[in-house]
Amino acid sequence: MQDDALIAQAQAWLAEDPDPDTREELARLIDTGDHTEIAARFSGTLQFGTAGLRGELGAGPMRMNRSVVIRAAAGLAAYLKKHGTPHGDDTAGLVVIGYDARHKSRDFAEDTAAVMTGAGLRAAVLNRPLPTPVLAFAIRHLGAVAGVEVTASHNPPRDNGYKVYLGDGSQIVPPADAEIAAEIGAVASLATVPRPTEGWETLDDTVLDAYLARTDAVLSEDSPRTARTVYTAMHGVGKDVLLAAFERAGFPKPVLVTEQADPDPEFPTVAFPNPEEPGAMDLAFAKARETDPDLVIANDPDADRCAAAVRDGADWRMLRGDEVGALLAAHLVRRGATGTFAESIVSSSLLGRIAEKAGLPYEETLTGFKWIARVEGLRYGYEEALGYCVDPDGVRDKDGITAALLLTELASGLKAKGRTLLDLLDDLAVEHGLHATDQLSVRVQDLGLIASAMRRLRDRPPTELAGLRITAAEDLTRGTRTLPPTDGLRYTLDGARVVVRPSGTEPKLKCYLEVVVPVATRAGLPEARAKATALLARIKQDLSEAAGI
């Protein structure tokens, strides 16, 4: 784009920007003639997809800001009106809106409410920053036609996002995302979007109380409630709701990681507020060494994910998402759960073996709870990235609060028998084979590197990894008998599996690795683990070379 045209576009954006903060920011860039930075902000638009919107805060169409959010809300409103929103009478459909404690989240929520009201819909905003699963619950509980959660989940502090749900309480999937994106693209100017200053409802704590009451359904009536926990909210919004849920259930009050207990949009103690990131759990581990709990629990900032750590020998270690996924599945099977168990294709195949042994239906889906939540007859769904849906009738999405309750119930039951979560993992390994997983994840500044790696793997696919022959190679852009098309590659090896895909929410290429090693007895577990670790390391190295990353 020529400099004059670029400046003209920036000035046109500035003229209708409703936010004094981003107006000041953009005006300064124009005044100083910072064409490089202006070009970065006006090189396109944030793309609305099945993850909604997510990006860095700032001025311009390539950043998250009030102008972008108003357009997104107007596009969603137009989509809802085209698809019909009345509830059998003259009452317009309800859109319920939640938000986290990040910078600008409340502003974005109120802008959304104003746009919905101006479009002739009803809007209701949760009364304070609350976990994403509370919003997902509220959609179904209130009979809304859609919901919006303003959150960037576990992204860096500079980011924010916009997640859209439809009336079934599930996140959007194609073709709704493309149709909403088209409506957003049709918004010519903010001047065409009516935004009254009042007319929407601010919800009280009744919805939160109903969510907490619903958590009763997660636990067994007569289960032990003795496990002691250390808990970190990771500077997010989970603390008050999790503490209330634990008190209601009768568990011991969790010991808080006080430095991370309260919402703070700066996330001062972590580089990335994601329990999976190196260093994020250090303060929780330090608290565990002080207090010697049975379990460490962490939520991500919007509390839809749940991480867990256990004592392993002399110190503490994080359980992988696949390990927690298998533990919760085994617990539900033991409790007599019925219905379909489901997971995404990047998660461990152990869930399928647990379901098969229990005689339960099992399904694989594409990555993301937008797919898992739509499985017919779903009873339990999980994804390796610390996401667990343990009460799909209440929350049709991942829920870090109810997952924490169920895991603490399991730990309590094992404790009553003098056993631990690690003991149960050993049982599962002997029964189904040791399923060991790992991930090769590459964060990039240049998204072209991800496209290049995917192209290289497609043009020159590997024939073996770690000396294991690849028995099937699937390009998932073509879809499969059970999966719609997606940008990904899946390799099946003799005793192993690899899935490669670009992240949908971060600038990352993600490679998911799994090896399965048969184990005859518990005595064989150390050897099996050593073999699995070595295989995973070799697969990671060979795959990295094949992809050029």
PDB file of C-alpha atoms in Angstrom, residues 161-406:
ATOM      1  CA  GLY A 161     -10.354 -11.962  22.097  1.00  0.00           C
ATOM      2  CA  TYR A 162     -14.002 -12.501  21.219  1.00  0.00           C
ATOM      3  CA  LYS A 163     -15.518 -15.972  21.420  1.00  0.00           C
ATOM      4  CA  VAL A 164     -18.994 -16.646  19.997  1.00  0.00           C
ATOM      5  CA  TYR A 165     -21.485 -19.343  20.997  1.00  0.00           C
ATOM      6  CA  LEU A 166     -24.858 -20.131  19.494  1.00  0.00           C
ATOM      7  CA  GLY A 167     -28.008 -21.116  21.362  1.00  0.00           C
ATOM      8  CA  ASP A 168     -27.018 -24.711  22.036  1.00  0.00           C
ATOM      9  CA  GLY A 169     -24.223 -23.392  24.236  1.00  0.00           C
ATOM     10  CA  SER A 170     -21.509 -24.622  21.846  1.00  0.00           C
ATOM     11  CA  GLN A 171     -18.927 -22.501  20.055  1.00  0.00           C
ATOM     12  CA  ILE A 172     -19.589 -21.727  16.410  1.00  0.00           C
ATOM     13  CA  VAL A 173     -18.472 -24.088  13.640  1.00  0.00           C
ATOM     14  CA  PRO A 174     -18.614 -23.787   9.834  1.00  0.00           C
ATOM     15  CA  PRO A 175     -20.551 -22.504   8.020  1.00  0.00           C
ATOM     16  CA  ALA A 176     -21.711 -20.101  10.751  1.00  0.00           C
ATOM     17  CA  ASP A 177     -18.220 -18.606  11.124  1.00  0.00           C
ATOM     18  CA  ALA A 178     -17.967 -17.737   7.439  1.00  0.00           C
ATOM     19  CA  GLU A 179     -21.508 -16.328   7.369  1.00  0.00           C
ATOM     20  CA  ILE A 180     -20.817 -14.134  10.409  1.00  0.00           C
ATOM     21  CA  ALA A 181     -17.490 -13.044   8.873  1.00  0.00           C
ATOM     22  CA  ALA A 182     -19.339 -12.008   5.702  1.00  0.00           C
ATOM     23  CA  GLU A 183     -21.773  -9.924   7.742  1.00  0.00           C
ATOM     24  CA  ILE A 184     -18.849  -8.282   9.554  1.00  0.00           C
ATOM     25  CA  GLY A 185     -17.264  -7.475   6.204  1.00  0.00           C
ATOM     26  CA  ALA A 186     -20.490  -5.824   5.084  1.00  0.00           C
ATOM     27  CA  VAL A 187     -20.302  -3.192   7.864  1.00  0.00           C
ATOM     28  CA  ALA A 188     -19.212  -0.142   5.886  1.00  0.00           C
ATOM     29  CA  SER A 189     -18.854   2.301   8.736  1.00  0.00           C
ATOM     30  CA  LEU A 190     -19.421   2.454  12.484  1.00  0.00           C
ATOM     31  CA  ALA A 191     -21.874   5.269  11.738  1.00  0.00           C
ATOM     32  CA  THR A 192     -24.234   2.631  10.313  1.00  0.00           C
ATOM     33  CA  VAL A 193     -24.261   0.652  13.585  1.00  0.00           C
ATOM     34  CA  PRO A 194     -26.856   1.893  16.117  1.00  0.00           C
ATOM     35  CA  ARG A 195     -25.393   1.880  19.639  1.00  0.00           C
ATOM     36  CA  PRO A 196     -27.782   3.118  22.304  1.00  0.00           C
ATOM     37  CA  THR A 197     -26.316   4.020  25.685  1.00  0.00           C
ATOM     38  CA  GLU A 198     -28.837   1.916  27.617  1.00  0.00           C
ATOM     39  CA  GLY A 199     -31.472  -0.749  27.145  1.00  0.00           C
ATOM     40  CA  TRP A 200     -29.610  -3.928  28.040  1.00  0.00           C
ATOM     41  CA  GLU A 201     -29.754  -5.905  31.266  1.00  0.00           C
ATOM     42  CA  THR A 202     -26.964  -6.435  33.749  1.00  0.00           C
ATOM     43  CA  LEU A 203     -27.461  -9.863  35.293  1.00  0.00           C
ATOM     44  CA  ASP A 204     -27.185 -10.402  39.027  1.00  0.00           C
ATOM     45  CA  ASP A 205     -25.664 -13.383  40.825  1.00  0.00           C
ATOM     46  CA  THR A 206     -28.690 -15.590  40.107  1.00  0.00           C
ATOM     47  CA  VAL A 207     -26.983 -17.094  37.065  1.00  0.00           C
ATOM     48  CA  LEU A 208     -23.776 -17.765  38.994  1.00  0.00           C
ATOM     49  CA  ASP A 209     -25.797 -19.328  41.819  1.00  0.00           C
ATOM     50  CA  ALA A 210     -27.494 -21.595  39.286  1.00  0.00           C
ATOM     51  CA  TYR A 211     -24.111 -22.575  37.844  1.00  0.00           C
ATOM     52  CA  LEU A 212     -22.819 -23.453  41.303  1.00  0.00           C
ATOM     53  CA  ALA A 213     -25.981 -25.433  42.078  1.00  0.00           C
ATOM     54  CA  ARG A 214     -25.440 -27.356  38.849  1.00  0.00           C
ATOM     55  CA  THR A 215     -21.985 -28.454  40.049  1.00  0.00           C
ATOM     56  CA  ASP A 216     -23.768 -30.773  42.500  1.00  0.00           C
ATOM     57  CA  ALA A 217     -24.476 -33.045  39.540  1.00  0.00           C
ATOM     58  CA  VAL A 218     -20.759 -33.528  38.889  1.00  0.00           C
ATOM     59  CA  LEU A 219     -19.966 -35.418  42.081  1.00  0.00           C
ATOM     60  CA  SER A 220     -21.237 -38.665  43.612  1.00  0.00           C
ATOM     61  CA  GLU A 221     -23.446 -38.127  46.642  1.00  0.00           C
ATOM     62  CA  ASP A 222     -21.441 -40.387  48.944  1.00  0.00           C
ATOM     63  CA  SER A 223     -17.922 -39.757  47.679  1.00  0.00           C
ATOM     64  CA  PRO A 224     -15.046 -38.872  50.027  1.00  0.00           C
ATOM     65  CA  ARG A 225     -14.192 -35.159  50.086  1.00  0.00           C
ATOM     66  CA  THR A 226     -10.842 -35.192  51.901  1.00  0.00           C
ATOM     67  CA  ALA A 227      -8.151 -34.305  49.346  1.00  0.00           C
ATOM     68  CA  ARG A 228      -6.216 -31.152  50.217  1.00  0.00           C
ATOM     69  CA  THR A 229      -5.297 -28.867  47.338  1.00  0.00           C
ATOM     70  CA  VAL A 230      -3.106 -25.930  46.428  1.00  0.00           C
ATOM     71  CA  TYR A 231      -4.786 -23.694  43.857  1.00  0.00           C
ATOM     72  CA  THR A 232      -3.650 -20.975  41.475  1.00  0.00           C
ATOM     73  CA  ALA A 233      -5.968 -18.828  39.372  1.00  0.00           C
ATOM     74  CA  MET A 234      -2.998 -17.667  37.229  1.00  0.00           C
ATOM     75  CA  HIS A 235      -4.025 -13.999  37.721  1.00  0.00           C
ATOM     76  CA  GLY A 236      -7.400 -14.825  36.183  1.00  0.00           C
ATOM     77  CA  VAL A 237     -11.056 -14.939  37.192  1.00  0.00           C
ATOM     78  CA  GLY A 238     -11.344 -18.470  38.565  1.00  0.00           C
ATOM     79  CA  LYS A 239     -10.629 -18.032  42.273  1.00  0.00           C
ATOM     80  CA  ASP A 240     -13.970 -16.929  43.715  1.00  0.00           C
ATOM     81  CA  VAL A 241     -16.029 -19.395  41.697  1.00  0.00           C
ATOM     82  CA  LEU A 242     -13.724 -22.330  42.383  1.00  0.00           C
ATOM     83  CA  LEU A 243     -13.608 -21.563  46.118  1.00  0.00           C
ATOM     84  CA  ALA A 244     -17.405 -21.343  46.215  1.00  0.00           C
ATOM     85  CA  ALA A 245     -17.722 -24.650  44.343  1.00  0.00           C
ATOM     86  CA  PHE A 246     -15.256 -26.401  46.653  1.00  0.00           C
ATOM     87  CA  GLU A 247     -17.000 -25.049  49.750  1.00  0.00           C
ATOM     88  CA  ARG A 248     -20.366 -26.174  48.401  1.00  0.00           C
ATOM     89  CA  ALA A 249     -18.962 -29.648  47.726  1.00  0.00           C
ATOM     90  CA  GLY A 250     -17.444 -29.947  51.195  1.00  0.00           C
ATOM     91  CA  PHE A 251     -13.802 -30.217  50.153  1.00  0.00           C
ATOM     92  CA  PRO A 252     -11.087 -28.675  52.335  1.00  0.00           C
ATOM     93  CA  LYS A 253     -10.543 -25.046  51.401  1.00  0.00           C
ATOM     94  CA  PRO A 254      -7.763 -24.863  48.805  1.00  0.00           C
ATOM     95  CA  VAL A 255      -4.523 -23.169  49.804  1.00  0.00           C
ATOM     96  CA  LEU A 256      -4.135 -20.237  47.446  1.00  0.00           C
ATOM     97  CA  VAL A 257      -1.064 -19.153  45.549  1.00  0.00           C
ATOM     98  CA  THR A 258      -1.634 -15.625  46.778  1.00  0.00           C
ATOM     99  CA  GLU A 259       0.676 -13.953  44.243  1.00  0.00           C
ATOM    100  CA  GLN A 260      -1.570 -15.248  41.435  1.00  0.00           C
ATOM    101  CA  ALA A 261      -4.936 -15.393  43.206  1.00  0.00           C
ATOM    102  CA  ASP A 262      -6.606 -12.164  42.080  1.00  0.00           C
ATOM    103  CA  PRO A 263      -7.294 -10.896  38.564  1.00  0.00           C
ATOM    104  CA  ASP A 264      -4.470  -8.829  37.113  1.00  0.00           C
ATOM    105  CA  PRO A 265      -4.415  -8.042  33.383  1.00  0.00           C
ATOM    106  CA  GLU A 266      -0.651  -7.534  33.517  1.00  0.00           C
ATOM    107  CA  PHE A 267      -0.040 -11.156  34.634  1.00  0.00           C
ATOM    108  CA  PRO A 268       3.082 -10.012  36.479  1.00  0.00           C
ATOM    109  CA  THR A 269       4.442 -13.391  37.643  1.00  0.00           C
ATOM    110  CA  VAL A 270       4.282 -15.308  34.343  1.00  0.00           C
ATOM    111  CA  ALA A 271       5.584 -14.770  30.828  1.00  0.00           C
ATOM    112  CA  PHE A 272       2.568 -16.613  29.418  1.00  0.00           C
ATOM    113  CA  PRO A 273      -0.438 -17.204  31.730  1.00  0.00           C
ATOM    114  CA  ASN A 274      -0.794 -20.813  30.631  1.00  0.00           C
ATOM    115  CA  PRO A 275      -0.150 -23.655  33.108  1.00  0.00           C
ATOM    116  CA  GLU A 276       1.552 -25.600  30.312  1.00  0.00           C
ATOM    117  CA  GLU A 277       4.227 -22.954  29.760  1.00  0.00           C
ATOM    118  CA  PRO A 278       7.627 -23.345  31.445  1.00  0.00           C
ATOM    119  CA  GLY A 279       7.740 -21.514  34.766  1.00  0.00           C
ATOM    120  CA  ALA A 280       4.026 -20.796  34.999  1.00  0.00           C
ATOM    121  CA  MET A 281       3.550 -23.340  37.809  1.00  0.00           C
ATOM    122  CA  ASP A 282       6.692 -22.490  39.773  1.00  0.00           C
ATOM    123  CA  LEU A 283       4.872 -20.534  42.484  1.00  0.00           C
ATOM    124  CA  ALA A 284       2.272 -23.294  42.829  1.00  0.00           C
ATOM    125  CA  PHE A 285       5.012 -25.887  43.244  1.00  0.00           C
ATOM    126  CA  ALA A 286       6.711 -23.723  45.862  1.00  0.00           C
ATOM    127  CA  LYS A 287       3.444 -23.501  47.797  1.00  0.00           C
ATOM    128  CA  ALA A 288       3.009 -27.269  47.507  1.00  0.00           C
ATOM    129  CA  ARG A 289       6.476 -27.858  48.960  1.00  0.00           C
ATOM    130  CA  GLU A 290       5.459 -25.669  51.915  1.00  0.00           C
ATOM    131  CA  THR A 291       2.050 -27.205  52.574  1.00  0.00           C
ATOM    132  CA  ASP A 292       2.273 -30.810  51.283  1.00  0.00           C
ATOM    133  CA  PRO A 293      -1.224 -31.079  49.717  1.00  0.00           C
ATOM    134  CA  ASP A 294      -2.607 -34.119  47.908  1.00  0.00           C
ATOM    135  CA  LEU A 295      -2.995 -32.232  44.649  1.00  0.00           C
ATOM    136  CA  VAL A 296      -2.106 -28.962  42.941  1.00  0.00           C
ATOM    137  CA  ILE A 297      -4.789 -27.427  40.726  1.00  0.00           C
ATOM    138  CA  ALA A 298      -4.451 -24.533  38.305  1.00  0.00           C
ATOM    139  CA  ASN A 299      -6.914 -22.757  36.063  1.00  0.00           C
ATOM    140  CA  ASP A 300      -5.942 -20.654  33.098  1.00  0.00           C
ATOM    141  CA  PRO A 301      -7.048 -16.986  33.279  1.00  0.00           C
ATOM    142  CA  ASP A 302     -10.626 -17.548  32.078  1.00  0.00           C
ATOM    143  CA  ALA A 303     -10.883 -20.832  34.027  1.00  0.00           C
ATOM    144  CA  ASP A 304     -12.088 -23.020  31.202  1.00  0.00           C
ATOM    145  CA  ARG A 305      -8.963 -25.185  31.491  1.00  0.00           C
ATOM    146  CA  CYS A 306      -7.750 -27.204  34.451  1.00  0.00           C
ATOM    147  CA  ALA A 307      -4.178 -28.279  35.130  1.00  0.00           C
ATOM    148  CA  ALA A 308      -3.079 -30.638  37.873  1.00  0.00           C
ATOM    149  CA  ALA A 309       0.212 -31.552  39.500  1.00  0.00           C
ATOM    150  CA  VAL A 310       1.083 -34.404  41.847  1.00  0.00           C
ATOM    151  CA  ARG A 311       3.954 -35.381  44.073  1.00  0.00           C
ATOM    152  CA  ASP A 312       6.279 -37.635  42.101  1.00  0.00           C
ATOM    153  CA  GLY A 313       9.109 -38.866  44.292  1.00  0.00           C
ATOM    154  CA  ALA A 314      10.725 -35.990  46.120  1.00  0.00           C
ATOM    155  CA  ASP A 315       9.105 -33.187  44.135  1.00  0.00           C
ATOM    156  CA  TRP A 316       6.032 -32.143  42.158  1.00  0.00           C
ATOM    157  CA  ARG A 317       5.274 -32.483  38.463  1.00  0.00           C
ATOM    158  CA  MET A 318       2.519 -31.436  36.115  1.00  0.00           C
ATOM    159  CA  LEU A 319       0.270 -34.136  34.796  1.00  0.00           C
ATOM    160  CA  ARG A 320      -0.132 -33.997  31.047  1.00  0.00           C
ATOM    161  CA  GLY A 321      -3.561 -33.148  29.748  1.00  0.00           C
ATOM    162  CA  ASP A 322      -3.802 -36.655  28.348  1.00  0.00           C
ATOM    163  CA  GLU A 323      -3.063 -38.115  31.784  1.00  0.00           C
ATOM    164  CA  VAL A 324      -5.804 -36.062  33.442  1.00  0.00           C
ATOM    165  CA  GLY A 325      -8.127 -36.932  30.556  1.00  0.00           C
ATOM    166  CA  ALA A 326      -7.581 -40.648  31.120  1.00  0.00           C
ATOM    167  CA  LEU A 327      -7.918 -40.343  34.912  1.00  0.00           C
ATOM    168  CA  LEU A 328     -11.264 -38.556  34.676  1.00  0.00           C
ATOM    169  CA  ALA A 329     -12.500 -41.070  32.113  1.00  0.00           C
ATOM    170  CA  ALA A 330     -11.528 -44.012  34.321  1.00  0.00           C
ATOM    171  CA  HIS A 331     -13.240 -42.350  37.283  1.00  0.00           C
ATOM    172  CA  LEU A 332     -16.469 -41.813  35.349  1.00  0.00           C
ATOM    173  CA  VAL A 333     -16.396 -45.413  34.092  1.00  0.00           C
ATOM    174  CA  ARG A 334     -15.985 -46.674  37.649  1.00  0.00           C
ATOM    175  CA  ARG A 335     -18.976 -44.543  38.663  1.00  0.00           C
ATOM    176  CA  GLY A 336     -21.077 -46.209  35.964  1.00  0.00           C
ATOM    177  CA  ALA A 337     -21.274 -43.343  33.475  1.00  0.00           C
ATOM    178  CA  THR A 338     -23.156 -43.986  30.241  1.00  0.00           C
ATOM    179  CA  GLY A 339     -23.043 -42.071  26.979  1.00  0.00           C
ATOM    180  CA  THR A 340     -20.376 -41.243  24.438  1.00  0.00           C
ATOM    181  CA  PHE A 341     -16.776 -40.504  25.357  1.00  0.00           C
ATOM    182  CA  ALA A 342     -15.130 -38.137  22.871  1.00  0.00           C
ATOM    183  CA  GLU A 343     -11.829 -36.423  22.245  1.00  0.00           C
ATOM    184  CA  SER A 344     -10.015 -34.556  19.501  1.00  0.00           C
ATOM    185  CA  ILE A 345      -7.642 -36.294  17.110  1.00  0.00           C
ATOM    186  CA  VAL A 346      -4.615 -34.723  18.814  1.00  0.00           C
ATOM    187  CA  SER A 347      -5.429 -36.342  22.163  1.00  0.00           C
ATOM    188  CA  SER A 348      -4.252 -39.731  23.415  1.00  0.00           C
ATOM    189  CA  SER A 349      -5.800 -42.864  21.957  1.00  0.00           C
ATOM    190  CA  LEU A 350      -5.995 -44.229  25.513  1.00  0.00           C
ATOM    191  CA  LEU A 351      -9.486 -42.772  25.891  1.00  0.00           C
ATOM    192  CA  GLY A 352     -10.701 -44.984  23.053  1.00  0.00           C
ATOM    193  CA  ARG A 353      -9.312 -48.067  24.771  1.00  0.00           C
ATOM    194  CA  ILE A 354     -10.921 -47.127  28.089  1.00  0.00           C
ATOM    195  CA  ALA A 355     -14.280 -46.594  26.385  1.00  0.00           C
ATOM    196  CA  GLU A 356     -14.024 -49.819  24.387  1.00  0.00           C
ATOM    197  CA  LYS A 357     -13.203 -51.870  27.495  1.00  0.00           C
ATOM    198  CA  ALA A 358     -16.215 -50.306  29.246  1.00  0.00           C
ATOM    199  CA  GLY A 359     -18.512 -50.948  26.280  1.00  0.00           C
ATOM    200  CA  LEU A 360     -19.142 -47.235  25.776  1.00  0.00           C
ATOM    201  CA  PRO A 361     -19.471 -45.345  22.465  1.00  0.00           C
ATOM    202  CA  TYR A 362     -16.377 -43.368  21.461  1.00  0.00           C
ATOM    203  CA  GLU A 363     -15.779 -40.639  18.885  1.00  0.00           C
ATOM    204  CA  GLU A 364     -12.841 -38.628  17.586  1.00  0.00           C
ATOM    205  CA  THR A 365     -13.367 -35.048  16.409  1.00  0.00           C
ATOM    206  CA  LEU A 366     -11.337 -32.226  14.977  1.00  0.00           C
ATOM    207  CA  THR A 367      -9.389 -30.067  17.417  1.00  0.00           C
ATOM    208  CA  GLY A 368     -11.435 -27.822  19.685  1.00  0.00           C
ATOM    209  CA  PHE A 369     -14.445 -28.075  21.939  1.00  0.00           C
ATOM    210  CA  LYS A 370     -16.582 -26.544  19.243  1.00  0.00           C
ATOM    211  CA  TRP A 371     -16.415 -30.038  17.726  1.00  0.00           C
ATOM    212  CA  ILE A 372     -16.248 -32.196  20.856  1.00  0.00           C
ATOM    213  CA  ALA A 373     -19.313 -30.499  22.370  1.00  0.00           C
ATOM    214  CA  ARG A 374     -21.409 -31.406  19.327  1.00  0.00           C
ATOM    215  CA  VAL A 375     -20.927 -35.160  19.620  1.00  0.00           C
ATOM    216  CA  GLU A 376     -24.313 -36.818  19.868  1.00  0.00           C
ATOM    217  CA  GLY A 377     -25.009 -38.330  23.281  1.00  0.00           C
ATOM    218  CA  LEU A 378     -21.828 -36.829  24.755  1.00  0.00           C
ATOM    219  CA  ARG A 379     -21.142 -37.841  28.334  1.00  0.00           C
ATOM    220  CA  TYR A 380     -17.488 -36.863  28.603  1.00  0.00           C
ATOM    221  CA  GLY A 381     -15.102 -35.044  26.313  1.00  0.00           C
ATOM    222  CA  TYR A 382     -11.555 -33.896  26.665  1.00  0.00           C
ATOM    223  CA  GLU A 383      -8.648 -32.396  24.778  1.00  0.00           C
ATOM    224  CA  GLU A 384      -4.966 -32.695  25.596  1.00  0.00           C
ATOM    225  CA  ALA A 385      -4.629 -28.904  26.026  1.00  0.00           C
ATOM    226  CA  LEU A 386      -6.082 -29.174  29.559  1.00  0.00           C
ATOM    227  CA  GLY A 387      -9.726 -28.974  28.468  1.00  0.00           C
ATOM    228  CA  TYR A 388     -12.387 -31.244  30.027  1.00  0.00           C
ATOM    229  CA  CYS A 389     -16.147 -31.338  29.644  1.00  0.00           C
ATOM    230  CA  VAL A 390     -17.440 -33.433  32.545  1.00  0.00           C
ATOM    231  CA  ASP A 391     -21.043 -32.144  32.635  1.00  0.00           C
ATOM    232  CA  PRO A 392     -22.194 -31.569  29.049  1.00  0.00           C
ATOM    233  CA  ASP A 393     -25.824 -31.097  30.075  1.00  0.00           C
ATOM    234  CA  GLY A 394     -24.750 -28.106  32.159  1.00  0.00           C
ATOM    235  CA  VAL A 395     -21.798 -26.649  30.239  1.00  0.00           C
ATOM    236  CA  ARG A 396     -21.325 -27.729  26.635  1.00  0.00           C
ATOM    237  CA  ASP A 397     -17.723 -26.610  26.589  1.00  0.00           C
ATOM    238  CA  LYS A 398     -14.550 -27.192  28.536  1.00  0.00           C
ATOM    239  CA  ASP A 399     -14.927 -26.206  32.174  1.00  0.00           C
ATOM    240  CA  GLY A 400     -11.950 -25.866  34.509  1.00  0.00           C
ATOM    241  CA  ILE A 401     -14.100 -25.530  37.624  1.00  0.00           C
ATOM    242  CA  THR A 402     -16.135 -28.737  37.329  1.00  0.00           C
ATOM    243  CA  ALA A 403     -13.082 -30.630  36.079  1.00  0.00           C
ATOM    244  CA  ALA A 404     -11.227 -29.559  39.237  1.00  0.00           C
ATOM    245  CA  LEU A 405     -14.122 -30.805  41.372  1.00  0.00           C
ATOM    246  CA  LEU A 406     -14.203 -34.199  39.679  1.00  0.00           C
TER     247      LEU A 406
END
